[in-house]
Short mmCIF file of C-alpha atoms and ligand atoms in Angstrom, two decimals:
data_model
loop_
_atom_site.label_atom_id
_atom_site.label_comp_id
_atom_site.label_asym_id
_atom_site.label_seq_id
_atom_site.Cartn_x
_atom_site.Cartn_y
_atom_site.Cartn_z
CA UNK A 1 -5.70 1.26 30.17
CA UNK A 2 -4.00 3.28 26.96
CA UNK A 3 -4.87 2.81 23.94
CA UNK A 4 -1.60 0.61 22.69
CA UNK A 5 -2.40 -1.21 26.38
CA UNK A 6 -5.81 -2.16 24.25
CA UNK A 7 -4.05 -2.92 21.03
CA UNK A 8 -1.07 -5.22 22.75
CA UNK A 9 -4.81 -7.24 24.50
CA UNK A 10 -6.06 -7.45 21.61
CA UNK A 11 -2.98 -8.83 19.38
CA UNK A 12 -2.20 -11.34 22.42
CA UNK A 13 -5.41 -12.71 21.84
CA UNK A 14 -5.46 -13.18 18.03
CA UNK A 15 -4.70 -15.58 15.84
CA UNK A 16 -5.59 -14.45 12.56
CA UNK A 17 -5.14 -10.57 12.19
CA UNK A 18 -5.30 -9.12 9.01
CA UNK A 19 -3.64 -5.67 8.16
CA UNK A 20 -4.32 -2.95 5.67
CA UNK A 21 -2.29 -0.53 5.19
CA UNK A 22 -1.83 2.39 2.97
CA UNK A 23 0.82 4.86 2.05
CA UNK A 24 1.47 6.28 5.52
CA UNK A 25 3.25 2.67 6.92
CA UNK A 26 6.09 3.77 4.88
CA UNK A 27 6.42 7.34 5.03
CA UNK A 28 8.61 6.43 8.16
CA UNK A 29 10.90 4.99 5.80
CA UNK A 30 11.21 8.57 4.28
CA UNK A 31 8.78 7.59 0.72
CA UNK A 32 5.85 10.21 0.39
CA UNK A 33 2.33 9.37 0.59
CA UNK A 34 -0.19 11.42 -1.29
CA UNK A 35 -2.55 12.98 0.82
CA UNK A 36 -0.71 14.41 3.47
CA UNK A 37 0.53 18.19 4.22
CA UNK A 38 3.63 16.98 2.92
CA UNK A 39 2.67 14.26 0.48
CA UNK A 40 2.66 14.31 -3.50
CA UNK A 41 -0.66 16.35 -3.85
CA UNK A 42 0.59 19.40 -2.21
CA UNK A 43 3.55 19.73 -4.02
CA UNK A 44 2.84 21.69 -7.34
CA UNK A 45 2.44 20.02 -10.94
CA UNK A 46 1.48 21.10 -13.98
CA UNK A 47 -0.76 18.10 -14.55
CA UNK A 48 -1.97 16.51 -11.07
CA UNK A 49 -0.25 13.24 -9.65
CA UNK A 50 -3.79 11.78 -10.57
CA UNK A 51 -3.30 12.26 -13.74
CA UNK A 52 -0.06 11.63 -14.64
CA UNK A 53 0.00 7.89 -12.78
CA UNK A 54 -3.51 7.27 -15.49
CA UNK A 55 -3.48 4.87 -17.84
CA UNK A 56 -4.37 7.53 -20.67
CA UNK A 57 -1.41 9.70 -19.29
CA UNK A 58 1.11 6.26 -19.66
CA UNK A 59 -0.30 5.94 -22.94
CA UNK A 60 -0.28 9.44 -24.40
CA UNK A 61 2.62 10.87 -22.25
CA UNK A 62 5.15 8.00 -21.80
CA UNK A 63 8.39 9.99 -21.51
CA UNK A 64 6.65 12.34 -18.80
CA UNK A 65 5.02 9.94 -16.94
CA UNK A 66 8.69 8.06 -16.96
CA UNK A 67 9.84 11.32 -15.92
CA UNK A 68 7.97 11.63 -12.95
CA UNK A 69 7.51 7.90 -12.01
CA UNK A 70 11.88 7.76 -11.69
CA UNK A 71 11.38 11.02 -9.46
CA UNK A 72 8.61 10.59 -7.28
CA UNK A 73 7.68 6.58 -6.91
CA UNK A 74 11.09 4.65 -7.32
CA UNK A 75 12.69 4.70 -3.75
CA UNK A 76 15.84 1.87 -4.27
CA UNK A 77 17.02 2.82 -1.58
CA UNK A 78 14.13 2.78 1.15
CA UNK A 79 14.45 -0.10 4.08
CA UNK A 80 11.28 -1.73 5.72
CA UNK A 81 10.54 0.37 9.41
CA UNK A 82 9.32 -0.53 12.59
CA UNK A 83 5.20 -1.29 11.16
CA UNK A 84 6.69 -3.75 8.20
CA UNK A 85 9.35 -5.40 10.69
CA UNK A 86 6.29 -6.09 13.45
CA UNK A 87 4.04 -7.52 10.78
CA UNK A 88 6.43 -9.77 9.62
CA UNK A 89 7.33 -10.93 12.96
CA UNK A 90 3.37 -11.77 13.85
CA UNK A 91 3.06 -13.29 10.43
CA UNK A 92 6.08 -15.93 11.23
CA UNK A 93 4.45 -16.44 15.28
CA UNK A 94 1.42 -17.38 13.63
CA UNK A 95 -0.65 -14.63 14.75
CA UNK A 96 -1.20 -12.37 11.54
CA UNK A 97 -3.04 -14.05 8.35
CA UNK A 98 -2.09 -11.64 5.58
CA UNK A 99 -1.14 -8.08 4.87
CA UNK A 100 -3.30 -6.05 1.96
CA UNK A 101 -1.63 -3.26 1.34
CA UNK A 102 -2.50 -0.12 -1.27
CA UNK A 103 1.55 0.32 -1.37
CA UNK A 104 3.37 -0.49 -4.51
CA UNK A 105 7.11 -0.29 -2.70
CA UNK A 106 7.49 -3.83 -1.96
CA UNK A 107 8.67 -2.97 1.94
CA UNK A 108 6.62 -5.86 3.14
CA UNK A 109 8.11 -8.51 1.46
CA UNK A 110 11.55 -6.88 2.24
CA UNK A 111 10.51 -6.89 5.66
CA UNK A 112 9.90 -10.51 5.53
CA UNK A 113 6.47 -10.71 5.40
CA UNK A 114 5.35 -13.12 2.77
CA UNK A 115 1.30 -13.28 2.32
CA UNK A 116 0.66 -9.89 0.88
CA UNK A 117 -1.63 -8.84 -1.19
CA UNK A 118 -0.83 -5.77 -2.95
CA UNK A 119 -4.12 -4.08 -4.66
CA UNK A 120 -1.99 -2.02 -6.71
CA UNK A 121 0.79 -4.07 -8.16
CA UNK A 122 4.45 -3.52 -7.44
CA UNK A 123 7.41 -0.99 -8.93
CA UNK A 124 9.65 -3.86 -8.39
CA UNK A 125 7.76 -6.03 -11.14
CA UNK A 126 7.69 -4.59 -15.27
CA UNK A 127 6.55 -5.95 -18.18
CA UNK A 128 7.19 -5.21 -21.86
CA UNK A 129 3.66 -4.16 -23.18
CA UNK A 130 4.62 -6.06 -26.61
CA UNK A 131 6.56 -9.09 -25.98
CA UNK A 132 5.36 -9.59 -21.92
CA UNK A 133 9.14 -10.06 -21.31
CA UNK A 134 9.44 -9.32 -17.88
CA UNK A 135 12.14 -6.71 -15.70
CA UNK A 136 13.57 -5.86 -12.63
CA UNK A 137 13.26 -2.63 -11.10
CA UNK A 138 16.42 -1.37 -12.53
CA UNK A 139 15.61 -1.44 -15.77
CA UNK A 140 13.47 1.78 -15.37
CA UNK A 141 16.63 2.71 -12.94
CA UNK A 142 19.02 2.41 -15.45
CA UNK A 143 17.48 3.65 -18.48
CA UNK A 144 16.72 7.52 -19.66
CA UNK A 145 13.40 8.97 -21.03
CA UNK A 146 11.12 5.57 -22.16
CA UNK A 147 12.35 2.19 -21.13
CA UNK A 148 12.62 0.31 -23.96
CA UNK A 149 12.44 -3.87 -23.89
CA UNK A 150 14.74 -5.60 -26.41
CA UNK A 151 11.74 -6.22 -29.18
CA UNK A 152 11.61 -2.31 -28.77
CA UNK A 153 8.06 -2.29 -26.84
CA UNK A 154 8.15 -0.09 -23.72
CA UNK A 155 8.62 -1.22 -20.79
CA UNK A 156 5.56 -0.99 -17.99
CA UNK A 157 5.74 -1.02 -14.26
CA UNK A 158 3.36 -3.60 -13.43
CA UNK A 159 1.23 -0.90 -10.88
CA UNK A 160 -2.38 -0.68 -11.36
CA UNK A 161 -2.58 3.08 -12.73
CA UNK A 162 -5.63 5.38 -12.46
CA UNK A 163 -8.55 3.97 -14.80
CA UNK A 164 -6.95 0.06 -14.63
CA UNK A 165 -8.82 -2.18 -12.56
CA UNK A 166 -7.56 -4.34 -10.15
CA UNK A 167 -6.38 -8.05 -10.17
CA UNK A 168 -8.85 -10.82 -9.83
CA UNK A 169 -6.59 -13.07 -7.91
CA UNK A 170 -5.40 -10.23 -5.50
CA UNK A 171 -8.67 -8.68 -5.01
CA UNK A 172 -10.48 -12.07 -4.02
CA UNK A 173 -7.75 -13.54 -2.01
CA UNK A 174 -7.58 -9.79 0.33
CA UNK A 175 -11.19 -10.70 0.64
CA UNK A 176 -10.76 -14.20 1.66
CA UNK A 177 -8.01 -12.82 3.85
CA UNK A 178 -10.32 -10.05 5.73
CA UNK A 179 -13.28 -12.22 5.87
CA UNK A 180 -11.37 -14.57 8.43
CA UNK A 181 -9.52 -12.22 10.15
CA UNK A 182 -10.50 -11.78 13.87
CA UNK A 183 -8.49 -8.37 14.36
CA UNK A 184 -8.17 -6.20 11.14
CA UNK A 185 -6.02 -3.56 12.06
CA UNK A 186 -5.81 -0.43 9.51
CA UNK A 187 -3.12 2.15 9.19
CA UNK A 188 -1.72 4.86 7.17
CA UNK A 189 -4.48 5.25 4.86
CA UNK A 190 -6.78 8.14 3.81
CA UNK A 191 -9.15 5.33 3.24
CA UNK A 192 -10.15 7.93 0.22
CA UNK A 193 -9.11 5.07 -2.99
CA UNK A 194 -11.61 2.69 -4.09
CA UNK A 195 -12.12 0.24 -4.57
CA UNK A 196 -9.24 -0.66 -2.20
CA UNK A 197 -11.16 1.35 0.73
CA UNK A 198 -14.40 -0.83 -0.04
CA UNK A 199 -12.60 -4.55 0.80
CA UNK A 200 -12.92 -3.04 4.91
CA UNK A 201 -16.34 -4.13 4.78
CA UNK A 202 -16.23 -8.01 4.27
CA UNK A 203 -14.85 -7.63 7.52
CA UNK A 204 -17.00 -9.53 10.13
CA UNK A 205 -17.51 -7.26 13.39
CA UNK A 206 -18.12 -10.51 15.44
CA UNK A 207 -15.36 -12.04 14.71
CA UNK A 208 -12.67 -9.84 16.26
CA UNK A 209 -12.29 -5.89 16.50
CA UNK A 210 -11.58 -2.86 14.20
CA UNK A 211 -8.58 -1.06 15.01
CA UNK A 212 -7.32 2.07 12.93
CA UNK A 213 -4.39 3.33 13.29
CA UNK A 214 -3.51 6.71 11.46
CA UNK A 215 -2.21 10.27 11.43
CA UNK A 216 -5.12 12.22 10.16
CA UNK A 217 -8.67 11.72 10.99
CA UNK A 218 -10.01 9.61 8.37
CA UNK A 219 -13.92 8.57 7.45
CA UNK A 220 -13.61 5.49 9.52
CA UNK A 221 -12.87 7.03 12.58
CA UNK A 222 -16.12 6.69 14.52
CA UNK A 223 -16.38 3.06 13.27
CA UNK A 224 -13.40 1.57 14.74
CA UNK A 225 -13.47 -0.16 17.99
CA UNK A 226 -10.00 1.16 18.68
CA UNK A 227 -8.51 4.53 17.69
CA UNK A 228 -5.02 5.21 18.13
CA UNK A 229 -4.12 8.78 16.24
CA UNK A 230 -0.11 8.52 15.76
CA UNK A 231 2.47 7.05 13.76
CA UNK A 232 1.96 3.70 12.80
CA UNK A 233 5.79 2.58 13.11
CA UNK A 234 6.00 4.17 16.45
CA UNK A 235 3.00 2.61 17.82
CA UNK A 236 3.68 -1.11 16.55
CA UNK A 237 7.32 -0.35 18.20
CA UNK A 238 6.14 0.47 21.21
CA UNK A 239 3.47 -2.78 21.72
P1 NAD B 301 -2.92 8.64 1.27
O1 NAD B 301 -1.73 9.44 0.92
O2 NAD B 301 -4.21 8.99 0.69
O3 NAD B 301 -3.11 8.69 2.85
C1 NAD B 301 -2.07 8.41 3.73
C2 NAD B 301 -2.61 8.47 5.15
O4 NAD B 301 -1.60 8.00 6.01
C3 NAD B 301 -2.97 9.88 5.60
O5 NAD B 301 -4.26 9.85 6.16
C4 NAD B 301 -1.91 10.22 6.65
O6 NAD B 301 -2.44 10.94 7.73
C5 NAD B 301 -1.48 8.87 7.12
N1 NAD B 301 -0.09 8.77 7.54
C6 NAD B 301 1.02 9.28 6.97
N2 NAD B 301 2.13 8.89 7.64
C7 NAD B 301 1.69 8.12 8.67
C8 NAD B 301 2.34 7.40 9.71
N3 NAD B 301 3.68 7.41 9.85
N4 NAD B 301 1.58 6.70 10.60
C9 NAD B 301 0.22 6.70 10.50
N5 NAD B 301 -0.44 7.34 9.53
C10 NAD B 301 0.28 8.03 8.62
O7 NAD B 301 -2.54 7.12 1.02
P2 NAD B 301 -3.45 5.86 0.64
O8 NAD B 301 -4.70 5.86 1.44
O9 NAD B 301 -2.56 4.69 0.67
O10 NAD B 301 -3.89 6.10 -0.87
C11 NAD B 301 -2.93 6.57 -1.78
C12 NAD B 301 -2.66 5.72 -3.01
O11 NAD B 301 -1.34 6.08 -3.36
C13 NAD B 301 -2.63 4.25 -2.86
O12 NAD B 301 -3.45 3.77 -3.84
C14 NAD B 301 -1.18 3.80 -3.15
O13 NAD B 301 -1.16 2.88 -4.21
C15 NAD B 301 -0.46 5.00 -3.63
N6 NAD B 301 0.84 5.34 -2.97
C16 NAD B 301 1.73 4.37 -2.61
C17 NAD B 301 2.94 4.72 -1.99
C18 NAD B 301 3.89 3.61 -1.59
O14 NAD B 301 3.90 2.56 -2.19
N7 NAD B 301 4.71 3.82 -0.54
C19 NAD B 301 3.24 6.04 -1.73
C20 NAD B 301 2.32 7.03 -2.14
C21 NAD B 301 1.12 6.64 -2.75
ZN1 ZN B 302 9.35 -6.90 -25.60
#
């Protein structure tokens, strides 16, 4: 039996799978991740990705950060692949529970999929650090240098940046999520970001199995009851 022979036994037997996913379930739709040969951290900065994408950086730097936020994490154009379009599908045959994602591109919900929780916020949500007035996406598209919000605060994305901690609400109901789930299937993360990385452990082992699904060898590797080393929008495809 193949590995995705194990994965489509597994799925057909599930009820309440639970995925998380990282930045490599949508490099297939052509957005880098970060950690990869070709991702953000091997191209050359002056000032690391890290750092720009802080909440000091924001603070200190706000036309450079805008500068390289428009650049490198605004995709308007990027559709949902093959791993978004499966998970929406199980979530709507009443097979997948929730999708926690690290990704702040929205593809999920354009996919369809409608219970995710998204650890680090979402480009497609802004907020006017003054007034709380919030925007759409294209007003960072459409503006130059800082976005500016009528009252003349700046406009933020609403994206948990380096140093920010994460939502309440989010954080417990991914927990909630993964502490049901009887598959959790993980894919296209480095599983290197915390505390994002950390919510893998309120999984239950005897409720269901670990499957990881990724690239590049990550920590988890010799944990998972399932290893499938390949492209997540492939494999889903192919199940
Ligand atoms: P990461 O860049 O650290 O790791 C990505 C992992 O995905 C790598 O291990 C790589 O081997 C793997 N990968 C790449 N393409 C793949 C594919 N097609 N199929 C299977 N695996 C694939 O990403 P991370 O763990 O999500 O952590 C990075 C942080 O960066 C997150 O906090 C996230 O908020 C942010 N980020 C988001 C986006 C996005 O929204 N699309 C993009 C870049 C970074
Ligand atoms: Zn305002």
């Amino acid at each position: 039996m193949t590995g995705t022979d194990r994965l489509r036994e597994y799925v057909s037997r599930s009820s309440r799978i639970v995925f998380f996913g990282g930045a490599g379930v949508s490099t297939e739709s052509g957005l880098p991740d970060f950690r990869s040969v070709d991702g953000l951290y091997s191209q050359k900065y002056d000032v690391p990705p890290e750092t720009i994408l802080s909440h000091t950086y924001f603070y200190a730097h706000t036309e450079a950060f805008f500068r390289f936020y428009r650049e490198k994490m605004l995709f308007p154009e990027a559709k949902p692949n093959a791993a978004h379009l499966t998970l929406a599908r199980w979530e709507q045959e009443g097979k997948l529970s929730a999708v926690v994602t690290q990704n702040i591109d929205g593809l999920h919900q354009a996919a369809g999929s409608r219970r995710v929780f998204e650890l680090h916020g979402s480009v497609l949500r802004n907020h006017c650090v003054h007034c709380g007035q919030a925007y759409p996406v294209q007003a960072i598209l459409n503006s130059t240098g800082v976005p500016l919000c009528g009252c003349g605060g700046v406009i933020k994305p609403d994206v948990v940046l380096y140093e920010e901690g994460l939502d309440e609400k989010v954080l417990n109901g991914a927990v909630r999520a993964i502490e049901q789930a009887d598959l959790l299937l993980v894919a296209g993360t480095s599983l290197t970001v915390y505390p994002a990385a950390g919510l893998l452990r309120f999984f239950d082992r005897r409720r269901g199995p670990l499957v990881l699904i990724n690239r590049d060898a990550t920590g988890m590797d010799d944990s998972a009851d399932l290893l499938l080393r390949g492209k997540v929008g492939e494999i889903l495809a192919a199940l």
